[in-house]
Every structure is written in structure tokens, then in C-alpha cells.
Coordinates of C-alpha atoms in Angstrom, one line a residue:
M1 CA -9.7 19.1 -8.9
T2 CA -6.8 17.2 -7.5
N3 CA -7.4 18.5 -4.0
E4 CA -11.1 17.7 -4.3
F5 CA -10.3 14.2 -5.3
H6 CA -7.9 13.7 -2.4
E7 CA -10.5 15.1 0.0
K8 CA -13.0 12.6 -1.2
N9 CA -10.5 9.8 -0.6
R10 CA -9.7 11.0 2.9
L11 CA -13.3 10.8 3.9
S12 CA -13.7 7.4 2.2
W13 CA -10.6 6.0 3.9
N14 CA -11.7 7.3 7.3
A15 CA -14.9 5.2 7.0
A16 CA -13.3 2.1 5.5
T17 CA -10.5 2.0 8.0
A18 CA -12.9 1.6 10.9
A19 CA -14.5 -1.3 9.1
H20 CA -11.2 -2.9 8.3
N21 CA -9.9 -2.9 11.8
S22 CA -13.2 -4.2 13.2
H23 CA -12.2 -7.6 11.7
K24 CA -8.7 -7.8 13.2
G25 CA -9.4 -8.4 16.9
D26 CA -6.7 -7.6 19.6
Q27 CA -3.9 -6.4 17.3
A28 CA -1.9 -5.0 20.3
A29 CA -1.7 -8.5 21.7
F30 CA -0.8 -9.9 18.3
F31 CA 2.2 -7.5 18.2
R32 CA 3.2 -8.0 21.8
N33 CA 3.3 -11.7 21.1
G34 CA 5.8 -11.2 18.3
G35 CA 3.4 -11.0 15.4
S36 CA 4.3 -9.3 12.0
T37 CA 2.1 -8.4 9.0
L38 CA 5.0 -8.3 6.5
F39 CA 5.3 -10.8 3.7
P40 CA 8.6 -12.3 2.6
E41 CA 8.8 -10.3 -0.7
E42 CA 9.0 -6.9 1.0
V43 CA 11.4 -8.1 3.7
E44 CA 13.7 -9.5 1.0
L45 CA 13.6 -6.3 -1.2
L46 CA 14.2 -4.0 1.8
G47 CA 17.2 -6.0 3.1
G48 CA 18.6 -5.4 6.5
I49 CA 17.0 -2.3 8.2
D50 CA 18.2 -2.6 11.8
G51 CA 19.2 0.9 12.9
L52 CA 18.1 2.6 9.7
D53 CA 15.7 5.6 9.3
L54 CA 12.7 4.4 7.2
L55 CA 9.8 6.4 5.8
H56 CA 6.6 4.3 5.3
L57 CA 4.3 5.9 2.7
Q58 CA 0.5 5.5 3.0
C59 CA 1.0 3.5 6.1
N60 CA -2.7 3.0 6.8
S61 CA -3.3 1.9 10.4
G62 CA 0.3 1.2 11.1
Q63 CA 0.5 -2.6 11.2
D64 CA 3.3 -2.9 8.6
T65 CA 4.9 0.2 10.1
L66 CA 5.2 -1.5 13.5
S67 CA 6.4 -4.7 11.9
L68 CA 9.2 -2.7 10.2
A69 CA 10.0 -1.1 13.6
R70 CA 10.2 -4.6 15.1
L71 CA 13.0 -5.4 12.6
G72 CA 15.0 -2.5 14.2
A73 CA 14.2 0.4 11.9
N74 CA 13.4 3.9 13.1
V75 CA 10.1 4.3 11.3
T76 CA 8.0 7.2 10.3
G77 CA 4.6 6.5 8.8
V78 CA 2.4 8.9 6.8
D79 CA -1.2 8.5 5.8
I80 CA -4.1 10.7 4.6
S81 CA -6.6 9.3 7.0
E82 CA -7.1 10.7 10.5
E83 CA -8.8 7.4 11.6
A84 CA -5.8 5.4 10.4
I85 CA -3.3 7.6 12.1
R86 CA -5.3 7.7 15.3
F87 CA -5.4 3.9 15.3
A88 CA -1.7 3.6 14.5
R89 CA -0.6 5.8 17.3
D90 CA -2.8 3.9 19.8
L91 CA -1.6 0.5 18.5
S92 CA 2.0 1.7 18.8
A93 CA 1.5 2.7 22.4
Q94 CA -0.4 -0.5 23.3
A95 CA 2.0 -2.8 21.6
H96 CA 5.0 -1.0 23.1
I97 CA 6.6 -0.6 19.7
P98 CA 7.8 3.0 19.1
A99 CA 7.1 4.6 15.7
T100 CA 6.2 8.1 14.5
F101 CA 3.0 8.8 12.6
H102 CA 2.0 11.9 10.6
R103 CA -1.5 12.6 9.2
A104 CA -1.0 14.3 5.8
D105 CA -1.9 14.1 2.1
L106 CA 1.3 12.4 0.8
L107 CA 2.0 14.9 -2.0
T108 CA 1.5 17.8 0.4
Y109 CA 3.8 16.1 2.9
F110 CA 6.5 15.7 0.2
T111 CA 6.2 19.5 -0.6
E112 CA 6.6 20.4 3.0
Q113 CA 9.6 18.0 3.5
A114 CA 11.4 19.3 0.5
R115 CA 13.1 21.9 2.8
T116 CA 14.9 19.0 4.6
P117 CA 15.8 16.5 1.9
G118 CA 17.8 13.3 2.3
R119 CA 16.5 12.2 5.7
Y120 CA 15.9 8.5 5.2
D121 CA 17.9 5.4 4.4
R122 CA 14.8 3.5 3.1
V123 CA 11.5 4.6 1.7
F124 CA 8.8 2.0 1.5
A125 CA 5.3 1.6 0.1
S126 CA 3.1 -1.5 -0.5
Y127 CA -0.2 -2.9 -1.7
G128 CA -2.8 -0.6 -3.2
T129 CA -1.1 2.7 -2.7
L130 CA -0.4 4.1 -6.2
C131 CA -4.0 4.1 -7.3
W132 CA -4.7 7.0 -4.8
L133 CA -2.0 9.3 -6.2
S134 CA -3.1 11.9 -8.7
D135 CA 0.5 12.8 -9.8
I136 CA 3.0 10.0 -10.2
D137 CA 5.9 12.3 -11.1
A138 CA 5.4 14.4 -8.0
W139 CA 5.3 11.2 -6.0
A140 CA 8.6 9.9 -7.5
Q141 CA 10.3 13.2 -6.9
G142 CA 9.2 13.2 -3.3
V143 CA 10.5 9.6 -2.9
A144 CA 13.9 10.6 -4.3
H145 CA 14.2 13.8 -2.2
S146 CA 13.4 11.8 0.9
L147 CA 16.3 9.4 0.5
K148 CA 19.8 9.9 1.7
P149 CA 22.5 9.4 -0.9
G150 CA 22.8 5.7 -1.4
G151 CA 19.4 5.1 0.2
R152 CA 16.9 2.7 -1.3
F153 CA 13.2 2.8 -2.2
V154 CA 11.1 -0.4 -2.2
L155 CA 7.6 -0.8 -3.6
V156 CA 5.5 -3.9 -3.6
E157 CA 2.3 -3.4 -5.4
F158 CA -0.6 -5.2 -7.1
H159 CA 0.1 -5.5 -10.8
P160 CA -1.7 -3.0 -13.0
F161 CA -2.4 -5.6 -15.7
L162 CA -4.7 -7.2 -13.1
M163 CA -6.9 -4.1 -13.3
I164 CA -8.1 -4.7 -16.9
F165 CA -10.4 -7.4 -15.5
D166 CA -13.7 -7.1 -13.7
E167 CA -14.4 -9.3 -10.6
Q168 CA -15.4 -12.2 -12.8
W169 CA -12.1 -12.2 -14.8
E170 CA -13.7 -10.6 -17.9
M171 CA -11.5 -8.2 -19.7
R172 CA -13.3 -4.9 -19.3
Y173 CA -11.0 -1.9 -18.6
D174 CA -8.5 -0.1 -20.8
Y175 CA -4.9 -0.5 -19.6
F176 CA -3.9 2.8 -21.2
D177 CA -6.8 5.0 -19.9
H178 CA -5.5 7.4 -17.3
S179 CA -8.8 9.2 -16.6
P180 CA -9.7 9.4 -12.9
I181 CA -11.9 6.5 -11.9
A182 CA -14.9 7.4 -9.7
S183 CA -16.2 4.6 -7.4
D184 CA -18.7 4.1 -4.6
G185 CA -15.9 4.3 -2.0
V186 CA -13.1 2.3 -0.5
S187 CA -14.5 -1.2 0.1
D188 CA -14.2 -3.5 3.0
Y189 CA -11.6 -5.6 1.2
V190 CA -10.6 -7.1 4.5
A191 CA -14.0 -8.8 4.8
L192 CA -13.6 -10.1 1.3
S193 CA -10.1 -11.5 1.9
R194 CA -10.7 -12.6 5.5
E195 CA -7.7 -14.7 6.8
G196 CA -5.7 -13.5 3.8
L197 CA -5.3 -10.1 5.4
V198 CA -5.9 -11.1 9.1
P199 CA -3.0 -13.4 10.1
D200 CA -4.2 -13.6 13.7
G201 CA -7.8 -14.8 13.1
Y202 CA -10.6 -13.0 11.3
E203 CA -13.6 -11.6 13.3
A204 CA -17.0 -10.6 11.9
G205 CA -16.8 -7.0 12.9
F206 CA -18.8 -4.6 10.7
E207 CA -21.1 -6.6 8.4
A208 CA -22.2 -5.6 4.9
F209 CA -20.2 -2.4 5.1
V210 CA -21.3 0.3 2.6
N211 CA -19.0 3.3 2.5
P212 CA -21.0 6.6 2.7
H213 CA -18.2 8.5 0.9
P214 CA -17.3 8.0 -2.8
S215 CA -13.7 7.8 -3.8
V216 CA -11.5 8.5 -6.9
E217 CA -8.7 6.3 -8.1
F218 CA -5.9 6.8 -10.7
F219 CA -4.4 4.2 -13.0
W220 CA -0.6 3.9 -13.4
G221 CA 1.0 1.2 -15.5
I222 CA 4.4 -0.2 -14.7
G223 CA 5.9 2.0 -17.5
D224 CA 4.5 5.1 -15.7
V225 CA 5.9 4.0 -12.4
V226 CA 9.4 3.0 -13.6
S227 CA 9.7 6.1 -15.8
A228 CA 8.7 8.4 -13.0
L229 CA 11.3 6.9 -10.7
A230 CA 14.0 7.1 -13.3
K231 CA 13.2 10.7 -14.1
S232 CA 13.6 11.5 -10.4
G233 CA 17.2 10.3 -10.6
L234 CA 16.7 6.9 -8.9
L235 CA 18.5 3.9 -10.3
I236 CA 16.2 0.9 -10.8
E237 CA 18.0 -2.1 -9.3
Q238 CA 15.2 -4.7 -9.4
L239 CA 11.9 -5.1 -11.1
R240 CA 10.1 -8.4 -10.2
E241 CA 6.8 -9.8 -11.2
Y242 CA 4.9 -12.4 -9.2
P243 CA 2.0 -14.8 -10.2
Y244 CA 0.2 -14.3 -6.9
A245 CA -1.2 -11.5 -4.8
N246 CA -0.3 -11.4 -1.1
G247 CA -3.3 -11.6 1.1
W248 CA -5.9 -10.0 -1.3
K249 CA -8.8 -12.0 -2.8
G250 CA -9.9 -9.3 -5.2
F251 CA -11.5 -11.5 -7.9
D252 CA -13.9 -14.5 -8.0
G253 CA -12.4 -17.9 -7.3
M254 CA -9.1 -16.7 -5.9
H255 CA -7.6 -19.1 -3.3
D256 CA -4.6 -19.5 -1.0
S257 CA -1.8 -21.4 -2.7
G258 CA 0.2 -21.4 0.5
G259 CA 1.6 -18.6 2.7
R260 CA -1.5 -16.4 2.0
R261 CA -0.4 -16.1 -1.6
M262 CA -3.7 -15.7 -3.5
V263 CA -4.0 -17.1 -7.1
P264 CA -6.7 -17.3 -9.7
P265 CA -9.0 -20.3 -10.2
Q266 CA -7.1 -23.5 -11.2
D267 CA -8.2 -23.4 -14.8
T268 CA -6.7 -19.9 -15.3
V269 CA -3.3 -19.4 -16.9
R270 CA -0.7 -17.8 -14.6
L271 CA -0.9 -14.0 -14.7
P272 CA 1.3 -11.2 -13.2
L273 CA -0.7 -10.3 -10.0
M274 CA 2.0 -8.4 -8.1
Y275 CA 5.3 -6.6 -8.7
G276 CA 8.2 -5.3 -6.7
I277 CA 10.7 -2.5 -7.4
A278 CA 13.9 -1.7 -5.6
A279 CA 15.6 1.6 -6.6
R280 CA 18.6 3.5 -5.2
R281 CA 19.5 7.1 -5.0
P282 CA 23.1 7.5 -6.3
E283 CA 25.8 8.4 -3.8

């Protein structure tokens, strides 16, 4: 069933990626003019990456990948979507920022790369990645095997506690239910978040997008993620929680508190909306 789930998600992401990029205008010009899609949190956790070999997991259409390359890293991006990788390669060429991109199911990629472990100084993933993984332990092992001794893994992700709420902030979903979650497909969350996810000016693009392909998501709590990384042999150096979500307006009434940090309505108590992890492979 895992392969069937991943195949559904590949098709769903192919459709959604085209919709997402339709809102972003001339991205090549954005990058040629010095633009970056990174937020301060991931830059801080990564530290200096100039001259380092970096693996970007679930890189989507490559915008963050190219932003990392602009900081001096030798970056390889991996994503399950053909549409995303095609766009990323074109964007890399048009922006004149070199990077390497591979189209692969991430867990399959890790299995194939197990023959050549320890290739990267940094491994990085961010924002809405873990919910597409059917096996968190295999993921963590792949991360660990990809790192050179002394290399670091950085994850910035939306907080799983947030996922107990429906879009109207009503508690509806069981935090401890790990059953696969079927949905109507990857949404056009860029249209929902608008300027939050489009720093160079939002465009209408595809309107009222409906994904023709359903998708399947998986829920992993922070305990699942940290335990998987620890079991893989990585040392957890930092675990941070943030009361805002970078860029993403996933719930009613969310607004920009400054710097594209999205927060709940003003009458809502502060909640953990995002978290970051930095982990190191021992020397």
C-alpha cells in the first residue's frame, strides 16, 4: 500500500505544482536580482554553508534549493514530482544558479544512495514535508546515512499540534492517530497564503484550482520525529518551537505579524505553530 500511496501523491503534486507556480510570476528574474525564498529560522539553524555539500529533501520546485546555492552551498535537490523537478531545472538554468536535481520517491532515493553513504555536510528539509512520508524511521535512517561524520541535519516544519484543528480552529483531529489520511488532493495553498508565500508579488494564475488527483498524508508527532532521528544515531542539538508559521495561512483569520510570520486571530492564545530541529552525526 505504501507504493500506492506515494504514487497517488506524485500525481497530486504534479497537478498542484503547476497551480502553485502560476502565482509566482517571473521567478528567474527574482533570483537574478538577488532574491531568496529562505526565512531567517532555517538560515540560522543551518549555519554557514559556503562551500559545503548540501542535500535538500523534498525540494519542490527548487526555489529554496537555489536560495541555498546562492549562499555558496553545492546543492542537490530531490523531489517526487516530475513537474517540480522540470521547473526546478529550468529555473536553475534561467537564473544562472547551478544546482543538481533528481526526480525520485525520497525513500527509494535513500535506499539507492545507501551504497554511497556519508556524502553531505548538511541535509535540509522544510515546511510540509513529513506528512508525505509513510515511514518516519526509514526517513531518519536515510538522513543519517547521507551525512558525513560531523555533518548536520536541519528541519523546519509546521508544528504537529496545529493539525488537531480544523480550518475554523475547532479541535477535531486526534493527535495520536497515525492512520493514513486520505484527502481530495494537494491544495493550492499558495493561492490561500498569497504574498505570504510569494515574496516577489502574487499573481492570479490558476483560479479556483481543484486537484484531479487525491492524496494521502501521514501524521508524525514531535516525539515520533525526534525518536526516529535519535534511533538513527543522530545527536539532537536543538529543538525549537515558534508561535508563528512562516508564510502559510492555513487557518481562518491568520495574519502577518511582520516578516511573513503568520499568527492566529488576535483573540487566540499563542500556540506552537512551527518547530525546528538541528541534529548532528557523530564524528
